[in-house]
Amino acid sequence: MKMKVWIINHYAGNMLSAKGGRHYSFAKYLKRMGYEPTVFCCNAKHNSQSELYFDDDALWHEHYAEEIDVPFVYVRGRAYT
């Protein structure tokens, strides 16, 4: 049985679109070592007042980073001011 690893970072969502960053790399290499990583992040974008809007009233949405075979779970939140 593979060990599941949760990586939690409020601002890791930007790493999925940029295909890089510390937590993206953690997930990529943990996957290569046989673990099952999942990255949890907020839908608010770092250093901006914008958010990734959900199409429905769901509290979270899963997006899949196919190139590293790892899910990113976006949890509904608010942008900071």
Short mmCIF file of N, CA, C and O in Angstrom, two decimals:
data_model
loop_
_atom_site.label_atom_id
_atom_site.label_comp_id
_atom_site.label_asym_id
_atom_site.label_seq_id
_atom_site.Cartn_x
_atom_site.Cartn_y
_atom_site.Cartn_z
N MET A 1 0.84 -1.19 0.00
CA MET A 1 0.00 0.00 0.00
C MET A 1 0.89 1.25 0.00
O MET A 1 1.83 1.35 0.78
N LYS A 2 0.58 2.17 -0.89
CA LYS A 2 1.35 3.41 -0.98
C LYS A 2 0.92 4.38 0.13
O LYS A 2 -0.26 4.47 0.46
N MET A 3 1.89 5.11 0.67
CA MET A 3 1.58 6.09 1.70
C MET A 3 1.08 7.38 1.04
O MET A 3 1.70 7.88 0.09
N LYS A 4 -0.03 7.89 1.54
CA LYS A 4 -0.58 9.15 1.02
C LYS A 4 0.06 10.31 1.77
O LYS A 4 0.21 10.26 2.99
N VAL A 5 0.44 11.35 1.03
CA VAL A 5 1.06 12.53 1.61
C VAL A 5 0.26 13.75 1.17
O VAL A 5 0.02 13.94 -0.02
N TRP A 6 -0.19 14.53 2.14
CA TRP A 6 -0.90 15.78 1.84
C TRP A 6 0.07 16.94 2.00
O TRP A 6 0.72 17.09 3.04
N ILE A 7 0.16 17.76 0.97
CA ILE A 7 0.97 18.97 1.00
C ILE A 7 -0.01 20.13 1.04
O ILE A 7 -0.82 20.29 0.12
N ILE A 8 0.05 20.93 2.10
CA ILE A 8 -0.91 22.02 2.28
C ILE A 8 -0.17 23.34 2.21
O ILE A 8 0.76 23.59 2.99
N ASN A 9 -0.56 24.17 1.24
CA ASN A 9 0.03 25.50 1.08
C ASN A 9 -1.05 26.40 0.51
O ASN A 9 -1.56 26.16 -0.59
N HIS A 10 -1.38 27.44 1.23
CA HIS A 10 -2.44 28.37 0.83
C HIS A 10 -2.25 28.86 -0.60
O HIS A 10 -3.20 29.02 -1.35
N TYR A 11 -1.01 29.11 -1.00
CA TYR A 11 -0.73 29.74 -2.29
C TYR A 11 -0.14 28.79 -3.33
O TYR A 11 0.42 29.24 -4.32
N ALA A 12 -0.24 27.50 -3.14
CA ALA A 12 0.36 26.55 -4.09
C ALA A 12 -0.38 26.49 -5.42
O ALA A 12 0.12 25.90 -6.37
N GLY A 13 -1.55 27.08 -5.53
CA GLY A 13 -2.31 27.06 -6.77
C GLY A 13 -1.57 27.67 -7.94
O GLY A 13 -1.69 27.22 -9.07
N ASN A 14 -0.79 28.71 -7.67
CA ASN A 14 -0.01 29.34 -8.73
C ASN A 14 1.04 28.38 -9.29
O ASN A 14 1.44 28.48 -10.44
N MET A 15 1.48 27.44 -8.47
CA MET A 15 2.52 26.49 -8.90
C MET A 15 1.99 25.53 -9.96
O MET A 15 2.74 25.09 -10.82
N LEU A 16 0.71 25.21 -9.92
CA LEU A 16 0.14 24.32 -10.92
C LEU A 16 0.16 24.98 -12.29
O LEU A 16 0.58 24.38 -13.27
N SER A 17 -0.25 26.25 -12.35
CA SER A 17 -0.26 26.93 -13.64
C SER A 17 1.16 27.22 -14.14
O SER A 17 1.42 27.19 -15.34
N ALA A 18 2.11 27.47 -13.23
CA ALA A 18 3.50 27.75 -13.61
C ALA A 18 4.31 26.47 -13.82
O ALA A 18 5.41 26.51 -14.35
N LYS A 19 3.75 25.33 -13.39
CA LYS A 19 4.43 24.04 -13.48
C LYS A 19 5.81 24.08 -12.83
O LYS A 19 6.80 23.60 -13.36
N GLY A 20 5.85 24.66 -11.64
CA GLY A 20 7.10 24.75 -10.90
C GLY A 20 6.87 25.30 -9.52
O GLY A 20 5.75 25.62 -9.14
N GLY A 21 7.91 25.39 -8.75
CA GLY A 21 7.81 25.87 -7.38
C GLY A 21 8.10 24.75 -6.40
O GLY A 21 8.12 23.57 -6.75
N ARG A 22 8.35 25.13 -5.16
CA ARG A 22 8.79 24.17 -4.14
C ARG A 22 7.79 23.03 -3.92
O ARG A 22 8.16 21.87 -3.92
N HIS A 23 6.52 23.35 -3.73
CA HIS A 23 5.54 22.31 -3.41
C HIS A 23 5.19 21.46 -4.64
O HIS A 23 4.91 20.27 -4.51
N TYR A 24 5.25 22.05 -5.80
CA TYR A 24 5.09 21.30 -7.04
C TYR A 24 6.22 20.27 -7.15
O TYR A 24 5.99 19.11 -7.46
N SER A 25 7.44 20.71 -6.87
CA SER A 25 8.59 19.80 -6.93
C SER A 25 8.52 18.73 -5.85
O SER A 25 8.84 17.57 -6.10
N PHE A 26 8.10 19.11 -4.63
CA PHE A 26 7.92 18.10 -3.57
C PHE A 26 6.99 17.00 -4.06
O PHE A 26 7.28 15.81 -3.91
N ALA A 27 5.85 17.40 -4.63
CA ALA A 27 4.86 16.43 -5.10
C ALA A 27 5.43 15.57 -6.22
O ALA A 27 5.25 14.34 -6.23
N LYS A 28 6.15 16.18 -7.15
CA LYS A 28 6.73 15.44 -8.27
C LYS A 28 7.70 14.37 -7.79
O LYS A 28 7.63 13.21 -8.21
N TYR A 29 8.60 14.72 -6.88
CA TYR A 29 9.61 13.77 -6.43
C TYR A 29 9.04 12.74 -5.45
O TYR A 29 9.49 11.59 -5.44
N LEU A 30 8.06 13.13 -4.64
CA LEU A 30 7.40 12.14 -3.78
C LEU A 30 6.70 11.09 -4.64
O LEU A 30 6.74 9.90 -4.33
N LYS A 31 6.07 11.53 -5.73
CA LYS A 31 5.40 10.59 -6.64
C LYS A 31 6.42 9.62 -7.23
O LYS A 31 6.17 8.41 -7.31
N ARG A 32 7.57 10.13 -7.65
CA ARG A 32 8.62 9.27 -8.22
C ARG A 32 9.13 8.25 -7.21
O ARG A 32 9.57 7.17 -7.58
N MET A 33 9.09 8.61 -5.90
CA MET A 33 9.57 7.71 -4.86
C MET A 33 8.51 6.71 -4.41
O MET A 33 8.75 5.92 -3.51
N GLY A 34 7.31 6.76 -5.03
CA GLY A 34 6.30 5.77 -4.73
C GLY A 34 5.19 6.22 -3.81
O GLY A 34 4.32 5.43 -3.45
N TYR A 35 5.20 7.48 -3.38
CA TYR A 35 4.14 8.01 -2.52
C TYR A 35 2.96 8.47 -3.36
O TYR A 35 3.07 8.58 -4.58
N GLU A 36 1.84 8.77 -2.72
CA GLU A 36 0.67 9.34 -3.39
C GLU A 36 0.42 10.75 -2.84
O GLU A 36 -0.39 10.94 -1.94
N PRO A 37 1.11 11.76 -3.39
CA PRO A 37 0.93 13.12 -2.88
C PRO A 37 -0.33 13.78 -3.44
O PRO A 37 -0.77 13.49 -4.55
N THR A 38 -0.91 14.66 -2.63
CA THR A 38 -2.00 15.53 -3.03
C THR A 38 -1.67 16.91 -2.51
O THR A 38 -1.30 17.06 -1.34
N VAL A 39 -1.78 17.93 -3.35
CA VAL A 39 -1.50 19.30 -2.95
C VAL A 39 -2.82 20.02 -2.70
O VAL A 39 -3.69 20.05 -3.58
N PHE A 40 -2.98 20.60 -1.52
CA PHE A 40 -4.16 21.38 -1.17
C PHE A 40 -3.79 22.85 -1.15
O PHE A 40 -2.75 23.22 -0.59
N CYS A 41 -4.61 23.68 -1.78
CA CYS A 41 -4.34 25.11 -1.84
C CYS A 41 -5.66 25.88 -1.88
O CYS A 41 -6.72 25.31 -2.06
N CYS A 42 -5.57 27.18 -1.73
CA CYS A 42 -6.74 28.06 -1.76
C CYS A 42 -6.95 28.57 -3.19
O CYS A 42 -6.01 28.63 -3.97
N ASN A 43 -8.17 28.94 -3.50
CA ASN A 43 -8.42 29.46 -4.84
C ASN A 43 -8.02 30.92 -4.99
O ASN A 43 -8.07 31.47 -6.07
N ALA A 44 -7.58 31.57 -3.90
CA ALA A 44 -7.11 32.96 -3.98
C ALA A 44 -5.70 32.97 -4.53
O ALA A 44 -4.86 32.15 -4.16
N LYS A 45 -5.42 33.88 -5.45
CA LYS A 45 -4.10 33.98 -6.06
C LYS A 45 -3.19 34.86 -5.20
O LYS A 45 -3.60 35.91 -4.74
N HIS A 46 -1.95 34.43 -5.03
CA HIS A 46 -0.98 35.16 -4.22
C HIS A 46 -0.61 36.50 -4.87
O HIS A 46 -0.48 36.60 -6.08
N ASN A 47 -0.43 37.51 -4.05
CA ASN A 47 -0.06 38.86 -4.48
C ASN A 47 -1.06 39.48 -5.45
O ASN A 47 -0.68 40.25 -6.33
N SER A 48 -2.31 39.14 -5.32
CA SER A 48 -3.34 39.79 -6.12
C SER A 48 -4.65 39.66 -5.36
O SER A 48 -4.76 38.91 -4.40
N GLN A 49 -5.62 40.42 -5.78
CA GLN A 49 -6.93 40.34 -5.14
C GLN A 49 -7.89 39.48 -5.96
O GLN A 49 -9.08 39.51 -5.74
N SER A 50 -7.34 38.71 -6.88
CA SER A 50 -8.20 37.87 -7.72
C SER A 50 -8.28 36.46 -7.15
O SER A 50 -7.46 36.04 -6.34
N GLU A 51 -9.29 35.75 -7.60
CA GLU A 51 -9.53 34.39 -7.16
C GLU A 51 -9.86 33.54 -8.37
O GLU A 51 -10.29 34.04 -9.39
N LEU A 52 -9.67 32.25 -8.25
CA LEU A 52 -10.17 31.31 -9.25
C LEU A 52 -11.61 31.02 -8.86
O LEU A 52 -11.87 30.49 -7.79
N TYR A 53 -12.54 31.42 -9.68
CA TYR A 53 -13.94 31.25 -9.32
C TYR A 53 -14.44 29.87 -9.70
O TYR A 53 -14.08 29.33 -10.73
N PHE A 54 -15.26 29.33 -8.84
CA PHE A 54 -15.86 28.03 -9.09
C PHE A 54 -17.17 28.25 -9.83
O PHE A 54 -17.86 29.23 -9.63
N ASP A 55 -17.51 27.30 -10.69
CA ASP A 55 -18.75 27.38 -11.46
C ASP A 55 -19.99 27.05 -10.64
O ASP A 55 -21.10 27.31 -11.06
N ASP A 56 -19.80 26.44 -9.49
CA ASP A 56 -20.93 26.02 -8.67
C ASP A 56 -20.69 26.40 -7.21
O ASP A 56 -19.77 27.16 -6.92
N ASP A 57 -21.47 25.88 -6.32
CA ASP A 57 -21.35 26.20 -4.90
C ASP A 57 -20.44 25.23 -4.14
O ASP A 57 -20.47 25.19 -2.92
N ALA A 58 -19.66 24.46 -4.85
CA ALA A 58 -18.78 23.49 -4.20
C ALA A 58 -17.74 24.20 -3.34
O ALA A 58 -17.35 25.34 -3.61
N LEU A 59 -17.30 23.53 -2.29
CA LEU A 59 -16.28 24.09 -1.41
C LEU A 59 -14.87 23.81 -1.91
O LEU A 59 -13.92 24.44 -1.48
N TRP A 60 -14.74 22.86 -2.84
CA TRP A 60 -13.43 22.53 -3.38
C TRP A 60 -13.57 21.94 -4.78
O TRP A 60 -14.62 21.45 -5.14
N HIS A 61 -12.49 22.05 -5.53
CA HIS A 61 -12.41 21.46 -6.88
C HIS A 61 -11.04 20.82 -7.03
O HIS A 61 -10.04 21.38 -6.60
N GLU A 62 -11.01 19.70 -7.70
CA GLU A 62 -9.75 19.01 -7.94
C GLU A 62 -9.30 19.24 -9.38
O GLU A 62 -10.08 19.08 -10.31
N HIS A 63 -8.06 19.65 -9.54
CA HIS A 63 -7.42 19.79 -10.85
C HIS A 63 -6.24 18.84 -10.86
O HIS A 63 -5.57 18.66 -9.85
N TYR A 64 -5.98 18.27 -12.00
CA TYR A 64 -4.95 17.24 -12.08
C TYR A 64 -3.74 17.74 -12.85
O TYR A 64 -3.88 18.25 -13.97
N ALA A 65 -2.58 17.63 -12.23
CA ALA A 65 -1.33 17.97 -12.91
C ALA A 65 -0.87 16.71 -13.64
O ALA A 65 -0.19 15.86 -13.08
N GLU A 66 -1.28 16.58 -14.89
CA GLU A 66 -1.02 15.34 -15.64
C GLU A 66 0.46 15.08 -15.84
O GLU A 66 0.89 13.93 -15.83
N GLU A 67 1.26 16.13 -16.00
CA GLU A 67 2.68 15.94 -16.27
C GLU A 67 3.43 15.33 -15.09
O GLU A 67 4.47 14.72 -15.27
N ILE A 68 2.90 15.48 -13.86
CA ILE A 68 3.54 14.85 -12.70
C ILE A 68 2.61 13.85 -12.03
O ILE A 68 2.98 13.25 -11.03
N ASP A 69 1.40 13.68 -12.57
CA ASP A 69 0.46 12.67 -12.09
C ASP A 69 0.06 12.91 -10.62
O ASP A 69 0.07 11.99 -9.81
N VAL A 70 -0.28 14.18 -10.30
CA VAL A 70 -0.61 14.57 -8.93
C VAL A 70 -1.85 15.47 -8.94
O VAL A 70 -1.91 16.42 -9.74
N PRO A 71 -2.82 15.22 -8.06
CA PRO A 71 -3.98 16.13 -7.96
C PRO A 71 -3.67 17.37 -7.13
O PRO A 71 -2.95 17.29 -6.13
N PHE A 72 -4.21 18.50 -7.55
CA PHE A 72 -4.20 19.75 -6.80
C PHE A 72 -5.65 20.03 -6.41
O PHE A 72 -6.51 20.11 -7.28
N VAL A 73 -5.92 20.17 -5.13
CA VAL A 73 -7.27 20.43 -4.64
C VAL A 73 -7.36 21.90 -4.25
O VAL A 73 -6.67 22.34 -3.33
N TYR A 74 -8.21 22.64 -4.96
CA TYR A 74 -8.43 24.05 -4.67
C TYR A 74 -9.61 24.18 -3.70
O TYR A 74 -10.71 23.75 -4.01
N VAL A 75 -9.36 24.77 -2.55
CA VAL A 75 -10.39 24.96 -1.53
C VAL A 75 -10.88 26.40 -1.63
O VAL A 75 -10.08 27.34 -1.76
N ARG A 76 -12.20 26.58 -1.59
CA ARG A 76 -12.78 27.92 -1.71
C ARG A 76 -12.31 28.81 -0.55
O ARG A 76 -12.32 28.40 0.60
N GLY A 77 -11.89 29.99 -0.88
CA GLY A 77 -11.45 30.97 0.11
C GLY A 77 -11.70 32.38 -0.43
O GLY A 77 -12.42 32.56 -1.41
N ARG A 78 -11.11 33.35 0.20
CA ARG A 78 -11.27 34.74 -0.25
C ARG A 78 -9.89 35.36 -0.46
O ARG A 78 -8.95 35.03 0.23
N ALA A 79 -9.84 36.28 -1.39
CA ALA A 79 -8.60 37.03 -1.60
C ALA A 79 -8.41 37.98 -0.42
O ALA A 79 -9.38 38.45 0.18
N TYR A 80 -7.16 38.23 -0.07
CA TYR A 80 -6.89 39.11 1.04
C TYR A 80 -6.73 40.55 0.55
O TYR A 80 -6.51 40.81 -0.63
N THR A 81 -6.82 41.49 1.48
CA THR A 81 -6.62 42.90 1.13
C THR A 81 -5.57 43.48 2.07
O THR A 81 -5.33 42.97 3.13
#
